[in-house]
Coordinates of C-alpha atoms in Angstrom, one line a residue:
A8 CA 0.0 0.0 0.0
A9 CA 2.9 2.4 0.8
D10 CA 4.5 1.7 -2.5
I11 CA 1.3 2.3 -4.4
K12 CA 0.8 5.6 -2.6
V13 CA 4.3 6.7 -3.7
L14 CA 3.5 5.7 -7.3
G15 CA 0.4 7.8 -7.2
S16 CA 2.4 10.9 -6.3
L17 CA 4.7 10.6 -9.3
G18 CA 4.3 13.0 -12.2
R19 CA 4.3 12.0 -15.9
E20 CA 8.0 12.8 -16.4
D21 CA 8.8 10.6 -13.3
L22 CA 6.7 7.7 -14.8
K23 CA 8.5 8.1 -18.2
K24 CA 11.9 7.6 -16.5
L25 CA 10.5 4.7 -14.5
C26 CA 8.9 2.9 -17.3
G27 CA 11.5 3.4 -20.0
E28 CA 10.3 2.3 -23.4
N29 CA 7.2 0.6 -22.1
F30 CA 5.3 3.6 -20.8
P31 CA 1.8 4.1 -22.2
E32 CA 1.3 6.6 -25.0
W33 CA -0.9 8.9 -23.0
I34 CA 2.0 9.6 -20.6
S35 CA 4.3 10.7 -23.5
F36 CA 1.6 12.6 -25.3
P37 CA -1.0 14.4 -23.1
Q38 CA -3.6 14.3 -25.9
Y39 CA -4.1 10.6 -25.2
E40 CA -7.0 10.3 -22.7
Q41 CA -7.3 7.5 -20.3
V42 CA -10.4 5.3 -20.8
K43 CA -10.7 3.2 -17.6
W44 CA -14.5 3.0 -18.1
L45 CA -14.0 1.5 -21.6
N46 CA -11.6 -1.2 -20.3
K47 CA -14.1 -2.2 -17.6
H48 CA -16.8 -2.7 -20.3
L49 CA -14.3 -4.5 -22.6
S50 CA -13.4 -7.0 -19.9
K51 CA -17.1 -7.9 -19.6
L52 CA -17.7 -8.0 -23.3
W53 CA -14.6 -10.0 -24.1
P54 CA -16.0 -13.5 -23.7
F55 CA -18.6 -12.7 -26.3
V56 CA -16.2 -10.8 -28.6
S57 CA -13.6 -13.6 -28.4
Q58 CA -16.1 -16.3 -29.4
A59 CA -17.5 -14.2 -32.2
A60 CA -14.2 -13.0 -33.5
T61 CA -12.4 -16.4 -33.4
A62 CA -14.3 -17.8 -36.5
V63 CA -14.0 -14.5 -38.4
V64 CA -10.2 -14.1 -37.7
K65 CA -9.6 -17.8 -38.6
E66 CA -11.5 -17.5 -41.9
S67 CA -9.7 -14.2 -42.8
V68 CA -6.2 -15.1 -41.7
E69 CA -5.9 -18.7 -42.9
P70 CA -6.0 -17.8 -46.6
L71 CA -3.3 -15.2 -46.0
L72 CA -1.0 -17.8 -44.3
D73 CA -1.3 -19.8 -47.5
D74 CA -0.4 -16.7 -49.6
Y75 CA 2.4 -15.5 -47.5
R76 CA 4.0 -18.9 -46.6
P77 CA 7.6 -19.0 -47.5
P78 CA 9.0 -21.4 -50.2
G79 CA 10.3 -23.9 -47.6
I80 CA 6.7 -24.6 -46.3
K81 CA 4.1 -26.5 -48.4
S82 CA 1.2 -25.8 -46.2
L83 CA 0.5 -23.5 -43.2
K84 CA -2.9 -23.7 -41.5
F85 CA -4.6 -23.4 -38.1
N86 CA -4.9 -26.7 -36.3
K87 CA -6.5 -24.8 -33.3
F88 CA -7.4 -21.2 -32.8
S89 CA -9.0 -19.4 -29.8
L90 CA -8.5 -15.8 -28.6
G91 CA -8.7 -16.9 -25.0
N92 CA -10.2 -15.2 -21.9
V93 CA -7.9 -12.2 -21.3
S94 CA -9.2 -9.0 -22.8
P95 CA -7.0 -6.4 -24.4
K96 CA -6.3 -3.1 -22.6
I97 CA -6.6 0.4 -24.1
E98 CA -4.0 2.6 -22.5
G99 CA -5.3 5.8 -24.1
I100 CA -7.3 7.3 -27.0
R101 CA -6.5 10.4 -29.0
I102 CA -9.1 12.1 -31.2
Q103 CA -8.0 14.2 -34.2
N104 CA -9.8 16.1 -37.0
L105 CA -7.1 16.2 -39.7
Q106 CA -9.4 16.1 -42.8
P107 CA -12.8 17.6 -43.4
G108 CA -15.5 15.0 -43.1
Q109 CA -13.4 12.6 -41.1
I110 CA -12.8 11.7 -37.4
I111 CA -9.5 10.1 -36.6
M112 CA -9.1 8.0 -33.5
D113 CA -5.7 6.7 -32.4
I114 CA -6.0 3.8 -29.8
D115 CA -3.0 2.8 -27.7
F116 CA -3.7 -1.0 -27.7
R117 CA -2.0 -3.5 -25.4
W118 CA -2.8 -7.2 -25.2
G119 CA -1.0 -9.9 -23.2
G120 CA -3.5 -12.6 -23.9
D121 CA -3.8 -16.3 -23.4
P122 CA -4.9 -17.4 -26.9
S123 CA -4.7 -21.1 -27.9
I124 CA -3.1 -21.1 -31.3
I125 CA -1.6 -24.2 -32.9
L126 CA -0.3 -24.1 -36.5
A127 CA -0.1 -27.2 -38.7
V128 CA 3.1 -26.8 -40.6
D129 CA 3.8 -29.0 -43.5
A130 CA 7.4 -28.5 -44.8
R131 CA 9.4 -30.4 -47.3
V132 CA 11.4 -32.2 -44.7
A133 CA 8.8 -32.8 -42.0
S134 CA 5.2 -32.0 -40.7
L135 CA 4.8 -30.5 -37.3
P136 CA 2.2 -28.8 -35.1
I137 CA 3.6 -25.6 -33.7
Q138 CA 2.1 -23.7 -30.7
L139 CA 2.3 -20.0 -30.3
K140 CA 2.6 -19.1 -26.7
D141 CA 3.1 -16.0 -24.5
L142 CA 1.5 -13.7 -27.2
Q143 CA 1.9 -9.9 -26.6
V144 CA 0.7 -7.1 -28.8
F145 CA 1.8 -3.5 -28.4
T146 CA 0.6 -1.0 -31.0
V147 CA -1.3 2.2 -31.8
V148 CA -4.4 1.4 -33.9
R149 CA -5.7 4.3 -36.1
V150 CA -9.4 4.2 -36.9
V151 CA -10.7 6.7 -39.4
F152 CA -14.4 7.4 -39.6
Q153 CA -15.7 8.8 -43.0
L154 CA -18.7 10.9 -42.2
S155 CA -21.9 11.1 -44.3
E156 CA -25.2 12.9 -44.1
E157 CA -27.2 9.7 -44.0
I158 CA -27.9 7.5 -41.0
P159 CA -25.7 6.1 -39.4
C160 CA -23.7 9.2 -40.4
I161 CA -20.6 7.0 -41.0
S162 CA -20.1 5.7 -44.6
A163 CA -16.9 3.9 -44.1
V164 CA -14.2 3.0 -41.5
V165 CA -10.5 2.7 -42.1
V166 CA -8.3 0.6 -39.7
A167 CA -4.5 0.6 -39.7
L168 CA -1.6 0.2 -37.3
L169 CA 0.6 3.3 -37.0
A170 CA 4.2 2.8 -38.1
E171 CA 5.4 5.0 -35.1
P172 CA 5.7 3.7 -32.5
E173 CA 6.4 0.5 -34.4
P174 CA 3.9 -2.3 -33.8
K175 CA 5.3 -5.1 -31.6
I176 CA 4.0 -8.6 -31.8
Q177 CA 5.9 -10.9 -29.5
Y178 CA 5.4 -14.7 -28.9
T179 CA 7.3 -17.9 -28.4
L180 CA 7.1 -21.0 -30.6
K181 CA 6.9 -24.5 -29.2
A182 CA 6.8 -27.8 -31.1
V183 CA 4.0 -30.1 -30.0
G184 CA 5.3 -33.6 -29.7
G185 CA 8.5 -32.8 -31.5
S186 CA 11.4 -30.3 -31.8
L187 CA 11.7 -27.1 -33.8
T188 CA 15.0 -28.3 -35.1
A189 CA 13.1 -30.9 -37.2
I190 CA 12.5 -28.1 -39.7
P191 CA 15.6 -25.9 -40.1
G192 CA 14.9 -22.2 -40.0
L193 CA 11.2 -22.7 -39.0
S194 CA 11.2 -19.9 -36.4
D195 CA 12.6 -17.4 -38.8
M196 CA 10.1 -18.4 -41.5
I197 CA 7.1 -18.0 -39.2
D198 CA 8.5 -14.7 -37.9
D199 CA 8.9 -13.4 -41.5
T200 CA 5.4 -14.6 -42.4
V201 CA 3.8 -12.7 -39.4
N202 CA 5.8 -9.6 -40.1
S203 CA 5.0 -9.6 -43.8
I204 CA 1.2 -9.9 -43.2
V205 CA 1.3 -7.1 -40.6
N206 CA 3.6 -4.8 -42.7
D207 CA 1.8 -5.4 -46.0
M208 CA -1.8 -5.3 -44.9
L209 CA -2.1 -3.2 -41.7
Q210 CA 0.9 -1.0 -41.0
W211 CA 0.3 2.6 -42.1
P212 CA 0.1 3.7 -44.9
H213 CA -1.6 0.3 -45.7
R214 CA -5.0 -0.2 -44.3
L215 CA -8.3 -2.0 -44.2
V216 CA -11.2 -0.1 -45.7
V217 CA -14.7 -1.2 -44.5
P218 CA -17.7 0.4 -46.3
L219 CA -20.8 0.6 -44.1
G220 CA -23.4 1.0 -46.8
V221 CA -24.4 0.1 -50.3
N222 CA -22.5 1.7 -53.3
V223 CA -20.2 3.7 -50.9
D224 CA -17.4 5.5 -52.7
T225 CA -14.2 4.6 -50.9
S226 CA -11.8 5.8 -53.6
E227 CA -10.5 8.8 -51.4
L228 CA -9.7 6.4 -48.6
E229 CA -7.7 3.9 -50.7
L230 CA -4.0 4.0 -50.8
K231 CA -2.7 5.0 -54.2
P232 CA 0.8 4.9 -55.8
E233 CA 2.8 8.2 -55.5
G234 CA 5.7 7.3 -57.8
K235 CA 8.3 4.8 -58.9
L236 CA 11.8 4.2 -57.5
S237 CA 14.4 3.0 -60.0
V238 CA 17.0 0.9 -58.2
T239 CA 20.1 -0.5 -59.8
V240 CA 21.8 -3.2 -57.6
V241 CA 25.3 -2.6 -58.7
K242 CA 27.4 -5.0 -56.6
A243 CA 28.1 -6.3 -53.0
T244 CA 31.5 -6.2 -51.4
S245 CA 33.2 -8.2 -48.6
L246 CA 30.3 -10.6 -48.0
K247 CA 30.8 -13.3 -45.4
N248 CA 31.1 -16.9 -46.6
K249 CA 28.4 -19.3 -45.5
E250 CA 29.7 -22.4 -47.3
L251 CA 31.9 -25.1 -45.9
I252 CA 33.3 -25.9 -49.4
G253 CA 33.8 -23.1 -51.9
K254 CA 32.2 -19.6 -51.6
S255 CA 28.6 -18.4 -51.2
D256 CA 26.3 -18.0 -54.2
P257 CA 24.7 -14.6 -53.5
Y258 CA 21.6 -12.9 -54.8
V259 CA 19.6 -9.9 -53.6
T260 CA 15.9 -9.6 -53.0
L261 CA 14.4 -6.1 -52.7
Y262 CA 11.0 -4.6 -52.1
V263 CA 9.0 -1.6 -50.8
R264 CA 6.1 -3.9 -50.2
P265 CA 6.8 -7.6 -49.7
M266 CA 4.0 -8.4 -52.3
F267 CA 6.2 -6.8 -55.0
K268 CA 9.5 -8.5 -54.0
V269 CA 11.9 -9.0 -56.9
K270 CA 15.3 -10.5 -57.0
T271 CA 18.6 -10.5 -58.9
K272 CA 20.2 -13.4 -60.7
V273 CA 22.5 -15.6 -58.6
I274 CA 26.3 -15.1 -58.8
D275 CA 28.0 -18.4 -58.2
D276 CA 31.0 -18.8 -55.8
N277 CA 31.7 -15.1 -55.3
L278 CA 31.9 -12.9 -52.2
N279 CA 32.2 -9.6 -54.2
P280 CA 29.4 -10.2 -56.8
E281 CA 28.4 -7.7 -59.5
W282 CA 24.8 -7.7 -60.7
N283 CA 24.2 -4.3 -62.4
E284 CA 20.5 -5.1 -62.6
T285 CA 17.8 -2.4 -62.5
F286 CA 14.4 -2.7 -60.9
E287 CA 11.5 -0.2 -60.7
L288 CA 9.4 -0.3 -57.5
I289 CA 6.2 1.4 -56.7
V290 CA 6.1 3.9 -53.8
E291 CA 2.7 4.6 -52.2
D292 CA 3.9 6.9 -49.3
K293 CA 7.3 8.5 -49.8
E294 CA 7.4 9.9 -46.3
T295 CA 7.0 6.6 -44.5
Q296 CA 8.1 3.8 -46.8
S297 CA 11.6 2.2 -47.2
V298 CA 13.2 -0.2 -49.6
I299 CA 14.3 -3.4 -47.9
F300 CA 17.3 -5.3 -49.3
E301 CA 18.1 -8.9 -48.4
V302 CA 21.2 -10.7 -49.5
Y303 CA 21.0 -14.5 -49.6
D304 CA 23.3 -17.4 -50.3
E305 CA 21.5 -19.8 -52.6
D306 CA 21.4 -23.4 -51.3
N307 CA 19.9 -26.1 -53.5
L308 CA 19.6 -28.6 -50.7
Q309 CA 18.0 -26.5 -47.9
Q310 CA 16.7 -23.1 -47.0
D311 CA 18.8 -20.2 -48.5
K312 CA 21.0 -18.5 -45.9
R313 CA 20.6 -14.8 -45.3
L314 CA 23.9 -13.0 -45.5
G315 CA 22.6 -9.6 -44.4
V316 CA 19.9 -7.0 -44.8
A317 CA 19.8 -3.2 -45.3
K318 CA 17.1 -0.5 -45.4
L319 CA 16.9 2.7 -47.4
A320 CA 14.2 5.3 -46.5
V321 CA 12.6 6.7 -49.6
N322 CA 12.2 10.2 -48.1
N323 CA 16.0 10.5 -48.1
I324 CA 16.0 10.4 -51.9
V325 CA 15.7 13.7 -53.9
P326 CA 13.2 13.3 -56.7
E327 CA 14.4 13.2 -60.3
T328 CA 18.0 13.2 -59.1
P329 CA 20.3 10.1 -59.7
S330 CA 22.2 9.1 -56.6
E331 CA 24.8 6.5 -55.7
I332 CA 24.4 4.9 -52.3
T333 CA 26.4 2.4 -50.3
L334 CA 24.5 0.5 -47.5
K335 CA 26.1 -1.5 -44.7
L336 CA 24.6 -5.0 -44.4
M337 CA 23.2 -5.8 -40.9
Q338 CA 21.7 -8.8 -39.2
S339 CA 18.2 -7.3 -39.1
V340 CA 16.5 -4.0 -40.1
D341 CA 15.0 -4.0 -36.6
S342 CA 17.6 -2.6 -34.3
L343 CA 16.1 -4.4 -31.3
K344 CA 16.7 -7.8 -32.9
I345 CA 20.4 -7.2 -33.7
K346 CA 22.6 -9.3 -31.5
D347 CA 25.6 -9.7 -33.8
Y348 CA 27.3 -6.5 -34.9
R349 CA 30.0 -8.1 -36.9
D350 CA 30.8 -6.7 -40.4
R351 CA 28.6 -8.4 -43.1
G352 CA 29.8 -6.5 -46.1
S353 CA 28.2 -3.7 -48.1
L354 CA 25.7 -3.2 -50.9
H355 CA 26.3 -0.6 -53.7
L356 CA 23.3 0.9 -55.4
K357 CA 22.2 3.6 -57.9
V358 CA 18.7 5.1 -57.3
M359 CA 16.3 7.7 -58.7
Y360 CA 12.8 8.6 -57.6
H361 CA 10.1 9.7 -60.1
P362 CA 6.8 11.1 -58.8
F363 CA 3.8 9.9 -60.7
T364 CA 1.5 12.2 -62.8
K365 CA -2.2 11.5 -62.4
E366 CA -2.2 9.6 -65.7
E367 CA 0.8 7.4 -64.6
Q368 CA -0.9 6.7 -61.3
L369 CA -4.1 5.4 -63.0
E370 CA -2.0 3.3 -65.4
A371 CA 0.0 1.8 -62.4
L372 CA -3.3 0.8 -60.7
E373 CA -4.8 -0.8 -63.8
S374 CA -1.6 -2.7 -64.8
E375 CA -1.2 -4.0 -61.2
K376 CA -4.7 -5.4 -61.1
K377 CA -4.2 -7.3 -64.4
A378 CA -0.9 -8.7 -63.3
I379 CA -2.2 -9.9 -60.0
E380 CA -5.2 -11.6 -61.7
E381 CA -2.7 -13.5 -63.9
R382 CA -0.7 -14.4 -60.8
K383 CA -3.7 -15.8 -59.1
R384 CA -4.6 -17.8 -62.2
L385 CA -1.1 -19.3 -62.3
K386 CA -1.3 -20.4 -58.7
E387 CA -4.7 -22.0 -59.2
A388 CA -3.3 -23.8 -62.3
G389 CA -0.4 -25.1 -60.2
V390 CA 2.3 -23.4 -62.3
I391 CA 3.6 -21.5 -59.2
G392 CA 3.3 -22.7 -55.6
S393 CA 2.2 -19.4 -54.1
T394 CA 1.1 -16.0 -55.2
M395 CA 4.1 -14.8 -53.2
D396 CA 6.7 -16.5 -55.4
A397 CA 9.4 -14.1 -56.3
L398 CA 9.7 -12.5 -59.7
G399 CA 13.3 -13.2 -61.0
G400 CA 15.3 -11.3 -63.6
A401 CA 15.2 -7.6 -64.2
A402 CA 11.6 -7.2 -63.2
S403 CA 9.7 -3.9 -62.6
L404 CA 6.4 -2.2 -62.1
V405 CA 7.0 0.9 -64.0
G406 CA 5.0 4.1 -64.3
S407 CA 5.2 5.3 -67.9
G408 CA 3.7 2.6 -70.1
V409 CA 3.2 0.9 -66.8
G410 CA 3.6 -2.9 -66.8
F411 CA 5.4 -5.7 -65.1
V412 CA 8.7 -6.3 -67.1
G413 CA 10.9 -9.3 -66.8
T414 CA 13.7 -10.8 -68.7
G415 CA 12.5 -14.4 -68.0
V416 CA 15.7 -15.6 -66.4
A417 CA 16.5 -19.3 -66.8
G418 CA 13.0 -20.6 -67.1
G419 CA 11.7 -18.0 -64.7
V420 CA 8.6 -15.8 -65.2
G421 CA 8.6 -12.4 -66.8
L422 CA 5.5 -10.3 -66.6
V423 CA 5.1 -7.8 -69.4
G424 CA 2.6 -5.0 -69.9
S425 CA 2.8 -1.9 -72.1
G426 CA 0.5 0.2 -70.1
L427 CA -3.2 0.5 -69.7
G428 CA -4.1 -1.0 -73.0
A429 CA -1.7 -3.9 -73.1
G430 CA -2.3 -5.1 -69.6
A431 CA -0.1 -7.9 -68.3
G432 CA 1.0 -10.9 -70.1
L433 CA 3.4 -13.8 -69.3
V434 CA 6.7 -14.2 -71.0
G435 CA 9.7 -16.4 -70.4
S436 CA 11.6 -19.4 -71.7
G437 CA 9.4 -21.6 -69.7
I438 CA 7.3 -20.8 -66.6
G439 CA 8.7 -22.1 -63.3
A440 CA 8.4 -21.5 -59.6
V441 CA 10.4 -18.3 -58.9
G442 CA 11.7 -17.0 -55.6
S443 CA 9.3 -15.0 -53.6
G444 CA 7.8 -11.7 -54.3
L445 CA 4.9 -10.3 -56.3
G446 CA 1.8 -11.0 -54.3
K447 CA -1.7 -10.3 -53.8
A448 CA -2.7 -6.7 -53.5
G449 CA -5.8 -4.8 -54.5
K450 CA -5.8 -1.2 -55.3
F451 CA -2.7 -0.5 -53.3
M452 CA -4.7 -0.4 -50.2
G453 CA -4.3 -3.2 -47.8
R454 CA -7.7 -4.7 -48.3
T455 CA -11.3 -3.6 -48.8
V456 CA -13.9 -5.5 -46.9
T457 CA -17.2 -5.5 -48.7
G458 CA -20.8 -6.5 -47.8
H459 CA -23.1 -5.5 -45.0
L460 CA -21.8 -5.8 -41.5
G461 CA -24.1 -7.1 -38.9
M462 CA -24.2 -9.0 -35.6
S463 CA -25.5 -12.1 -37.3
R464 CA -22.8 -12.1 -40.0
K465 CA -20.1 -14.6 -38.9
S466 CA -17.6 -13.8 -41.7
G467 CA -17.8 -10.1 -42.1
S468 CA -14.6 -9.9 -44.2
S469 CA -15.2 -11.0 -47.7
S470 CA -12.4 -9.3 -49.5
T471 CA -12.2 -7.8 -53.0
V472 CA -8.5 -7.1 -52.7
P473 CA -5.9 -9.5 -51.5
Q474 CA -2.4 -9.2 -50.3
P475 CA 1.3 -10.1 -50.1
D476 CA 4.7 -12.2 -49.2
Q477 CA 8.0 -13.8 -47.9
P478 CA 11.8 -14.2 -48.2
S479 CA 12.9 -16.3 -51.1
A480 CA 14.6 -19.7 -51.0

């Protein structure tokens, strides 16, 4: 009681020093209001919300697991899924009016739940049930209400996770009746799958758009392409060898969104490889998005080994100005996950950013839709294993005469389109499964959920637009 009394006398600055990085957002930003009353009601409602949401979440997420599964896994499904009995906690809420006709609510969301989640993992080398334990979620959820003049006065809702502070989803993995070592690299593959789904679907600027009426125009709420980034992967220097015999066989994957991941050719037996391959990537929000580079060592017998990663913020690039950039390779782009600071080599690039005109923006949207439809058709036909399979060769989504362009490397897939009229076609010296990359997207907007939402509707998330991806093997 004495300790609690002392805590009650502390000011906000004292609490910030005491809590470190884990203090609630409303302490750091006074505009966040405490909502103790809402948490009381949420704890009472949670048993009902949990039961109702379990079926909806399972139906919505399981198809995404199949789309985002990495090449080393043949099947990834829920064996058991329950949200448990512990309700989330809302640390604070901030209300903003940044745009006319909209109300923006930022919710500081914390959940240390007790869900029961078991994944059925079918890999090439073994099949294993994996339990996700000790799940914790820390994030700020942005909810945007689009106002209208008709009852219920809200025509659509947008949901996204703010990029700052970065969403944190923590958990531990446990093999049920076996060992995680039975599938080499499994923990990293599941981590990458979870991160890709969150980053590519929900993390701002990506979002879910939920219309609340019939024939609701949500075009102004959708995320649209702003420009294209031309990236030439020139070379890498001083890579670290991962082979016991000979040298590594490096290649680079790069993406702004994992669903549009592309990759260079493989350079055999070389720690200072030169590629000189150019890719053009779509940028949807120049201020918040970055290009991620992953350098791998190709391994024909098992999962490709990651040699290092690097990150380039798009807002650091001056438009219409060619630049030469050298990036130091790291263990992870997340500084909190870096445990090994040894030198991993460097990546040398040439970049230039071109902002889209209105016409180029429309062409990019149209070409992307056609290319994704073709991608889905190939998956259904069994030509490729996943809509996330990577696009090899010098592949691009370009903005003037927009189309997916590929050289069709060694039996790989090249997607070609000459703009709005030509659409996207398939070219190559044979169509094969290719790394991991171009995925499922809709109109560059996370996902749009359609249909009427009601208490009786169990699956309130039929989706007109899909989503994205995984590191390549």
